[in-house]
């Protein structure tokens, strides 16, 4: 998928269940891989996989690292009301110090509840390493 995105100069990030799985928040491997993209809506079949690209506004994807885009999509998949201490701890455990710091920095212009989650993840990560 990244090769297609690179060739078309699109920004892509896993979405929904794929984002949750990529970050270790869900162990199920989705049968349908869904990505958000700065490009058009598209669907690909690759072997047994059904891959779907869903267009998102560039503000959701630009100026963020791949990890930040994936975290944002995972948080959105969970929903604001379902992001609790356990999810924060799991994300903190699965991110490097650098990734947690980048997410905190890059979350400044995002939805307030996502920015709050970024702060909690950074604090949890910071507390783990000390």
PDB file of N, CA and C in Angstrom, residues 43-117:
ATOM      1  N   UNK A  43     -10.406   1.015  -4.142  1.00  0.00           N
ATOM      2  CA  UNK A  43     -10.453  -0.332  -3.576  1.00  0.00           C
ATOM      3  C   UNK A  43      -9.495  -1.202  -4.400  1.00  0.00           C
ATOM      4  N   UNK A  44      -8.712  -1.999  -3.686  1.00  0.00           N
ATOM      5  CA  UNK A  44      -7.767  -2.908  -4.324  1.00  0.00           C
ATOM      6  C   UNK A  44      -7.998  -4.307  -3.782  1.00  0.00           C
ATOM      7  N   UNK A  45      -7.731  -5.287  -4.614  1.00  0.00           N
ATOM      8  CA  UNK A  45      -7.699  -6.675  -4.155  1.00  0.00           C
ATOM      9  C   UNK A  45      -6.281  -7.165  -4.359  1.00  0.00           C
ATOM     10  N   UNK A  46      -5.728  -7.736  -3.303  1.00  0.00           N
ATOM     11  CA  UNK A  46      -4.365  -8.249  -3.364  1.00  0.00           C
ATOM     12  C   UNK A  46      -4.378  -9.613  -2.706  1.00  0.00           C
ATOM     13  N   UNK A  47      -4.374 -10.652  -3.516  1.00  0.00           N
ATOM     14  CA  UNK A  47      -4.479 -12.005  -2.976  1.00  0.00           C
ATOM     15  C   UNK A  47      -5.775 -12.124  -2.197  1.00  0.00           C
ATOM     16  N   UNK A  48      -5.695 -12.597  -0.962  1.00  0.00           N
ATOM     17  CA  UNK A  48      -6.916 -12.749  -0.170  1.00  0.00           C
ATOM     18  C   UNK A  48      -7.377 -11.449   0.504  1.00  0.00           C
ATOM     19  N   UNK A  49      -6.639 -10.385   0.319  1.00  0.00           N
ATOM     20  CA  UNK A  49      -6.924  -9.138   1.020  1.00  0.00           C
ATOM     21  C   UNK A  49      -7.766  -8.179   0.191  1.00  0.00           C
ATOM     22  N   UNK A  50      -8.685  -7.547   0.860  1.00  0.00           N
ATOM     23  CA  UNK A  50      -9.481  -6.481   0.282  1.00  0.00           C
ATOM     24  C   UNK A  50      -8.981  -5.203   0.947  1.00  0.00           C
ATOM     25  N   UNK A  51      -8.431  -4.296   0.164  1.00  0.00           N
ATOM     26  CA  UNK A  51      -7.830  -3.069   0.696  1.00  0.00           C
ATOM     27  C   UNK A  51      -8.649  -1.882   0.209  1.00  0.00           C
ATOM     28  N   UNK A  52      -9.049  -1.053   1.152  1.00  0.00           N
ATOM     29  CA  UNK A  52      -9.863   0.099   0.813  1.00  0.00           C
ATOM     30  C   UNK A  52      -9.173   1.377   1.270  1.00  0.00           C
ATOM     31  N   UNK A  53      -9.124   2.345   0.374  1.00  0.00           N
ATOM     32  CA  UNK A  53      -8.613   3.677   0.707  1.00  0.00           C
ATOM     33  C   UNK A  53      -9.802   4.610   0.830  1.00  0.00           C
ATOM     34  N   UNK A  54      -9.888   5.312   1.926  1.00  0.00           N
ATOM     35  CA  UNK A  54     -10.964   6.275   2.149  1.00  0.00           C
ATOM     36  C   UNK A  54     -10.364   7.666   2.247  1.00  0.00           C
ATOM     37  N   UNK A  55     -10.866   8.551   1.422  1.00  0.00           N
ATOM     38  CA  UNK A  55     -10.351   9.916   1.414  1.00  0.00           C
ATOM     39  C   UNK A  55     -10.645  10.614   2.738  1.00  0.00           C
ATOM     40  N   UNK A  56      -9.680  11.345   3.243  1.00  0.00           N
ATOM     41  CA  UNK A  56      -9.831  12.188   4.431  1.00  0.00           C
ATOM     42  C   UNK A  56      -9.258  13.552   4.103  1.00  0.00           C
ATOM     43  N   UNK A  57      -9.762  14.542   4.792  1.00  0.00           N
ATOM     44  CA  UNK A  57      -9.246  15.895   4.611  1.00  0.00           C
ATOM     45  C   UNK A  57      -7.767  15.911   4.968  1.00  0.00           C
ATOM     46  N   UNK A  58      -6.992  16.667   4.247  1.00  0.00           N
ATOM     47  CA  UNK A  58      -5.555  16.729   4.488  1.00  0.00           C
ATOM     48  C   UNK A  58      -5.206  17.169   5.892  1.00  0.00           C
ATOM     49  N   UNK A  59      -6.068  17.959   6.538  1.00  0.00           N
ATOM     50  CA  UNK A  59      -5.757  18.423   7.901  1.00  0.00           C
ATOM     51  C   UNK A  59      -5.641  17.255   8.869  1.00  0.00           C
ATOM     52  N   UNK A  60      -6.297  16.117   8.529  1.00  0.00           N
ATOM     53  CA  UNK A  60      -6.204  14.930   9.378  1.00  0.00           C
ATOM     54  C   UNK A  60      -4.909  14.151   9.150  1.00  0.00           C
ATOM     55  N   UNK A  61      -4.202  14.443   8.065  1.00  0.00           N
ATOM     56  CA  UNK A  61      -3.055  13.621   7.696  1.00  0.00           C
ATOM     57  C   UNK A  61      -1.747  14.393   7.552  1.00  0.00           C
ATOM     58  N   UNK A  62      -1.829  15.659   7.190  1.00  0.00           N
ATOM     59  CA  UNK A  62      -0.608  16.425   6.941  1.00  0.00           C
ATOM     60  C   UNK A  62       0.096  16.819   8.232  1.00  0.00           C
ATOM     61  N   UNK A  63       1.364  17.081   8.114  1.00  0.00           N
ATOM     62  CA  UNK A  63       2.189  17.565   9.219  1.00  0.00           C
ATOM     63  C   UNK A  63       2.244  16.608  10.398  1.00  0.00           C
ATOM     64  N   UNK A  64       1.996  15.341  10.146  1.00  0.00           N
ATOM     65  CA  UNK A  64       2.068  14.331  11.203  1.00  0.00           C
ATOM     66  C   UNK A  64       2.903  13.160  10.707  1.00  0.00           C
ATOM     67  N   UNK A  65       3.600  12.544  11.628  1.00  0.00           N
ATOM     68  CA  UNK A  65       4.352  11.335  11.292  1.00  0.00           C
ATOM     69  C   UNK A  65       3.373  10.195  11.050  1.00  0.00           C
ATOM     70  N   UNK A  66       3.864   9.133  10.440  1.00  0.00           N
ATOM     71  CA  UNK A  66       3.044   7.944  10.196  1.00  0.00           C
ATOM     72  C   UNK A  66       2.498   7.388  11.512  1.00  0.00           C
ATOM     73  N   UNK A  67       3.318   7.389  12.539  1.00  0.00           N
ATOM     74  CA  UNK A  67       2.882   6.870  13.842  1.00  0.00           C
ATOM     75  C   UNK A  67       1.752   7.732  14.406  1.00  0.00           C
ATOM     76  N   UNK A  68       1.895   9.044  14.336  1.00  0.00           N
ATOM     77  CA  UNK A  68       0.847   9.924  14.841  1.00  0.00           C
ATOM     78  C   UNK A  68      -0.457   9.717  14.079  1.00  0.00           C
ATOM     79  N   UNK A  69      -0.379   9.621  12.765  1.00  0.00           N
ATOM     80  CA  UNK A  69      -1.583   9.374  11.962  1.00  0.00           C
ATOM     81  C   UNK A  69      -2.252   8.069  12.394  1.00  0.00           C
ATOM     82  N   UNK A  70      -1.454   7.036  12.626  1.00  0.00           N
ATOM     83  CA  UNK A  70      -1.996   5.743  13.033  1.00  0.00           C
ATOM     84  C   UNK A  70      -2.642   5.827  14.416  1.00  0.00           C
ATOM     85  N   UNK A  71      -1.993   6.518  15.348  1.00  0.00           N
ATOM     86  CA  UNK A  71      -2.551   6.673  16.695  1.00  0.00           C
ATOM     87  C   UNK A  71      -3.874   7.431  16.632  1.00  0.00           C
ATOM     88  N   UNK A  72      -3.922   8.500  15.868  1.00  0.00           N
ATOM     89  CA  UNK A  72      -5.147   9.286  15.745  1.00  0.00           C
ATOM     90  C   UNK A  72      -6.276   8.418  15.196  1.00  0.00           C
ATOM     91  N   UNK A  73      -5.975   7.629  14.172  1.00  0.00           N
ATOM     92  CA  UNK A  73      -7.005   6.760  13.591  1.00  0.00           C
ATOM     93  C   UNK A  73      -7.456   5.693  14.583  1.00  0.00           C
ATOM     94  N   UNK A  74      -6.534   5.162  15.364  1.00  0.00           N
ATOM     95  CA  UNK A  74      -6.887   4.158  16.375  1.00  0.00           C
ATOM     96  C   UNK A  74      -7.773   4.782  17.452  1.00  0.00           C
ATOM     97  N   UNK A  75      -7.415   5.980  17.907  1.00  0.00           N
ATOM     98  CA  UNK A  75      -8.226   6.656  18.918  1.00  0.00           C
ATOM     99  C   UNK A  75      -9.628   6.940  18.381  1.00  0.00           C
ATOM    100  N   UNK A  76      -9.706   7.371  17.137  1.00  0.00           N
ATOM    101  CA  UNK A  76     -11.016   7.630  16.532  1.00  0.00           C
ATOM    102  C   UNK A  76     -11.817   6.339  16.412  1.00  0.00           C
ATOM    103  N   UNK A  77     -11.147   5.229  16.109  1.00  0.00           N
ATOM    104  CA  UNK A  77     -11.839   3.941  16.008  1.00  0.00           C
ATOM    105  C   UNK A  77     -12.402   3.517  17.359  1.00  0.00           C
ATOM    106  N   UNK A  78     -11.655   3.776  18.421  1.00  0.00           N
ATOM    107  CA  UNK A  78     -12.138   3.454  19.762  1.00  0.00           C
ATOM    108  C   UNK A  78     -13.280   4.372  20.180  1.00  0.00           C
ATOM    109  N   UNK A  79     -13.144   5.638  19.828  1.00  0.00           N
ATOM    110  CA  UNK A  79     -14.128   6.633  20.236  1.00  0.00           C
ATOM    111  C   UNK A  79     -13.734   7.264  21.555  1.00  0.00           C
ATOM    112  N   UNK A  80     -14.018   8.519  21.670  1.00  0.00           N
ATOM    113  CA  UNK A  80     -13.630   9.307  22.845  1.00  0.00           C
ATOM    114  C   UNK A  80     -14.008   8.624  24.164  1.00  0.00           C
ATOM    115  N   UNK A  81     -15.230   8.093  24.230  1.00  0.00           N
ATOM    116  CA  UNK A  81     -15.719   7.503  25.476  1.00  0.00           C
ATOM    117  C   UNK A  81     -15.068   6.169  25.822  1.00  0.00           C
ATOM    118  N   UNK A  82     -14.372   5.572  24.864  1.00  0.00           N
ATOM    119  CA  UNK A  82     -13.742   4.264  25.098  1.00  0.00           C
ATOM    120  C   UNK A  82     -12.231   4.327  25.275  1.00  0.00           C
ATOM    121  N   UNK A  83     -11.675   5.518  25.353  1.00  0.00           N
ATOM    122  CA  UNK A  83     -10.234   5.671  25.581  1.00  0.00           C
ATOM    123  C   UNK A  83     -10.028   5.919  27.068  1.00  0.00           C
ATOM    124  N   UNK A  84      -9.698   4.837  27.761  1.00  0.00           N
ATOM    125  CA  UNK A  84      -9.497   4.927  29.203  1.00  0.00           C
ATOM    126  C   UNK A  84      -8.051   4.692  29.588  1.00  0.00           C
ATOM    127  N   UNK A  85      -7.845   4.503  30.865  1.00  0.00           N
ATOM    128  CA  UNK A  85      -6.488   4.305  31.393  1.00  0.00           C
ATOM    129  C   UNK A  85      -5.802   3.087  30.783  1.00  0.00           C
ATOM    130  N   UNK A  86      -6.547   2.017  30.578  1.00  0.00           N
ATOM    131  CA  UNK A  86      -5.947   0.803  30.020  1.00  0.00           C
ATOM    132  C   UNK A  86      -5.426   1.034  28.605  1.00  0.00           C
ATOM    133  N   UNK A  87      -6.210   1.711  27.779  1.00  0.00           N
ATOM    134  CA  UNK A  87      -5.786   2.004  26.404  1.00  0.00           C
ATOM    135  C   UNK A  87      -4.587   2.944  26.395  1.00  0.00           C
ATOM    136  N   UNK A  88      -4.600   3.918  27.291  1.00  0.00           N
ATOM    137  CA  UNK A  88      -3.469   4.856  27.398  1.00  0.00           C
ATOM    138  C   UNK A  88      -2.202   4.087  27.780  1.00  0.00           C
ATOM    139  N   UNK A  89      -2.308   3.195  28.779  1.00  0.00           N
ATOM    140  CA  UNK A  89      -1.144   2.403  29.211  1.00  0.00           C
ATOM    141  C   UNK A  89      -0.635   1.509  28.084  1.00  0.00           C
ATOM    142  N   UNK A  90      -1.551   0.881  27.341  1.00  0.00           N
ATOM    143  CA  UNK A  90      -1.135   0.000  26.248  1.00  0.00           C
ATOM    144  C   UNK A  90      -0.403   0.782  25.166  1.00  0.00           C
ATOM    145  N   UNK A  91      -0.923   1.948  24.821  1.00  0.00           N
ATOM    146  CA  UNK A  91      -0.244   2.774  23.822  1.00  0.00           C
ATOM    147  C   UNK A  91       1.122   3.221  24.327  1.00  0.00           C
ATOM    148  N   UNK A  92       1.191   3.645  25.561  1.00  0.00           N
ATOM    149  CA  UNK A  92       2.466   4.080  26.134  1.00  0.00           C
ATOM    150  C   UNK A  92       3.477   2.940  26.108  1.00  0.00           C
ATOM    151  N   UNK A  93       3.017   1.753  26.412  1.00  0.00           N
ATOM    152  CA  UNK A  93       3.905   0.582  26.421  1.00  0.00           C
ATOM    153  C   UNK A  93       4.410   0.237  25.019  1.00  0.00           C
ATOM    154  N   UNK A  94       3.555   0.443  24.009  1.00  0.00           N
ATOM    155  CA  UNK A  94       3.898   0.037  22.645  1.00  0.00           C
ATOM    156  C   UNK A  94       4.614   1.110  21.832  1.00  0.00           C
ATOM    157  N   UNK A  95       4.738   2.313  22.376  1.00  0.00           N
ATOM    158  CA  UNK A  95       5.426   3.394  21.672  1.00  0.00           C
ATOM    159  C   UNK A  95       6.802   3.622  22.280  1.00  0.00           C
ATOM    160  N   UNK A  96       7.722   4.060  21.454  1.00  0.00           N
ATOM    161  CA  UNK A  96       9.022   4.465  21.982  1.00  0.00           C
ATOM    162  C   UNK A  96       8.867   5.852  22.605  1.00  0.00           C
ATOM    163  N   UNK A  97       9.845   6.250  23.378  1.00  0.00           N
ATOM    164  CA  UNK A  97       9.849   7.596  23.973  1.00  0.00           C
ATOM    165  C   UNK A  97       9.766   8.651  22.864  1.00  0.00           C
ATOM    166  N   UNK A  98      10.500   8.419  21.785  1.00  0.00           N
ATOM    167  CA  UNK A  98      10.516   9.355  20.658  1.00  0.00           C
ATOM    168  C   UNK A  98       9.140   9.450  19.998  1.00  0.00           C
ATOM    169  N   UNK A  99       8.483   8.309  19.790  1.00  0.00           N
ATOM    170  CA  UNK A  99       7.156   8.299  19.166  1.00  0.00           C
ATOM    171  C   UNK A  99       6.126   8.996  20.048  1.00  0.00           C
ATOM    172  N   UNK A 100       6.170   8.731  21.356  1.00  0.00           N
ATOM    173  CA  UNK A 100       5.242   9.375  22.289  1.00  0.00           C
ATOM    174  C   UNK A 100       5.459  10.889  22.300  1.00  0.00           C
ATOM    175  N   UNK A 101       6.721  11.319  22.262  1.00  0.00           N
ATOM    176  CA  UNK A 101       7.030  12.750  22.221  1.00  0.00           C
ATOM    177  C   UNK A 101       6.567  13.399  20.932  1.00  0.00           C
ATOM    178  N   UNK A 102       6.774  12.702  19.817  1.00  0.00           N
ATOM    179  CA  UNK A 102       6.332  13.228  18.521  1.00  0.00           C
ATOM    180  C   UNK A 102       4.812  13.345  18.491  1.00  0.00           C
ATOM    181  N   UNK A 103       4.117  12.345  19.031  1.00  0.00           N
ATOM    182  CA  UNK A 103       2.665  12.399  19.068  1.00  0.00           C
ATOM    183  C   UNK A 103       2.189  13.577  19.911  1.00  0.00           C
ATOM    184  N   UNK A 104       2.820  13.794  21.046  1.00  0.00           N
ATOM    185  CA  UNK A 104       2.462  14.927  21.899  1.00  0.00           C
ATOM    186  C   UNK A 104       2.644  16.246  21.148  1.00  0.00           C
ATOM    187  N   UNK A 105       3.785  16.396  20.498  1.00  0.00           N
ATOM    188  CA  UNK A 105       4.077  17.610  19.736  1.00  0.00           C
ATOM    189  C   UNK A 105       3.105  17.817  18.589  1.00  0.00           C
ATOM    190  N   UNK A 106       2.869  16.750  17.831  1.00  0.00           N
ATOM    191  CA  UNK A 106       2.050  16.842  16.620  1.00  0.00           C
ATOM    192  C   UNK A 106       0.557  16.918  16.925  1.00  0.00           C
ATOM    193  N   UNK A 107       0.166  16.621  18.141  1.00  0.00           N
ATOM    194  CA  UNK A 107      -1.259  16.633  18.487  1.00  0.00           C
ATOM    195  C   UNK A 107      -1.772  18.033  18.809  1.00  0.00           C
ATOM    196  N   UNK A 108      -0.884  18.999  18.855  1.00  0.00           N
ATOM    197  CA  UNK A 108      -1.266  20.364  19.259  1.00  0.00           C
ATOM    198  C   UNK A 108      -2.428  20.922  18.442  1.00  0.00           C
ATOM    199  N   UNK A 109      -2.489  20.654  17.154  1.00  0.00           N
ATOM    200  CA  UNK A 109      -3.558  21.209  16.316  1.00  0.00           C
ATOM    201  C   UNK A 109      -4.728  20.268  16.106  1.00  0.00           C
ATOM    202  N   UNK A 110      -4.736  19.145  16.805  1.00  0.00           N
ATOM    203  CA  UNK A 110      -5.800  18.160  16.617  1.00  0.00           C
ATOM    204  C   UNK A 110      -6.948  18.384  17.600  1.00  0.00           C
ATOM    205  N   UNK A 111      -7.991  17.613  17.446  1.00  0.00           N
ATOM    206  CA  UNK A 111      -9.149  17.663  18.336  1.00  0.00           C
ATOM    207  C   UNK A 111      -8.686  17.610  19.789  1.00  0.00           C
ATOM    208  N   UNK A 112      -9.353  18.357  20.653  1.00  0.00           N
ATOM    209  CA  UNK A 112      -8.887  18.495  22.036  1.00  0.00           C
ATOM    210  C   UNK A 112      -8.805  17.163  22.775  1.00  0.00           C
ATOM    211  N   UNK A 113      -9.745  16.245  22.566  1.00  0.00           N
ATOM    212  CA  UNK A 113      -9.691  14.981  23.302  1.00  0.00           C
ATOM    213  C   UNK A 113      -8.530  14.116  22.825  1.00  0.00           C
ATOM    214  N   UNK A 114      -8.137  14.239  21.548  1.00  0.00           N
ATOM    215  CA  UNK A 114      -6.975  13.509  21.032  1.00  0.00           C
ATOM    216  C   UNK A 114      -5.703  14.115  21.626  1.00  0.00           C
ATOM    217  N   UNK A 115      -5.652  15.444  21.707  1.00  0.00           N
ATOM    218  CA  UNK A 115      -4.496  16.119  22.312  1.00  0.00           C
ATOM    219  C   UNK A 115      -4.377  15.751  23.790  1.00  0.00           C
ATOM    220  N   UNK A 116      -5.510  15.641  24.483  1.00  0.00           N
ATOM    221  CA  UNK A 116      -5.490  15.214  25.889  1.00  0.00           C
ATOM    222  C   UNK A 116      -4.955  13.788  26.013  1.00  0.00           C
ATOM    223  N   UNK A 117      -5.370  12.908  25.098  1.00  0.00           N
ATOM    224  CA  UNK A 117      -4.879  11.529  25.111  1.00  0.00           C
ATOM    225  C   UNK A 117      -3.372  11.503  24.863  1.00  0.00           C
TER     226      UNK A 117
END
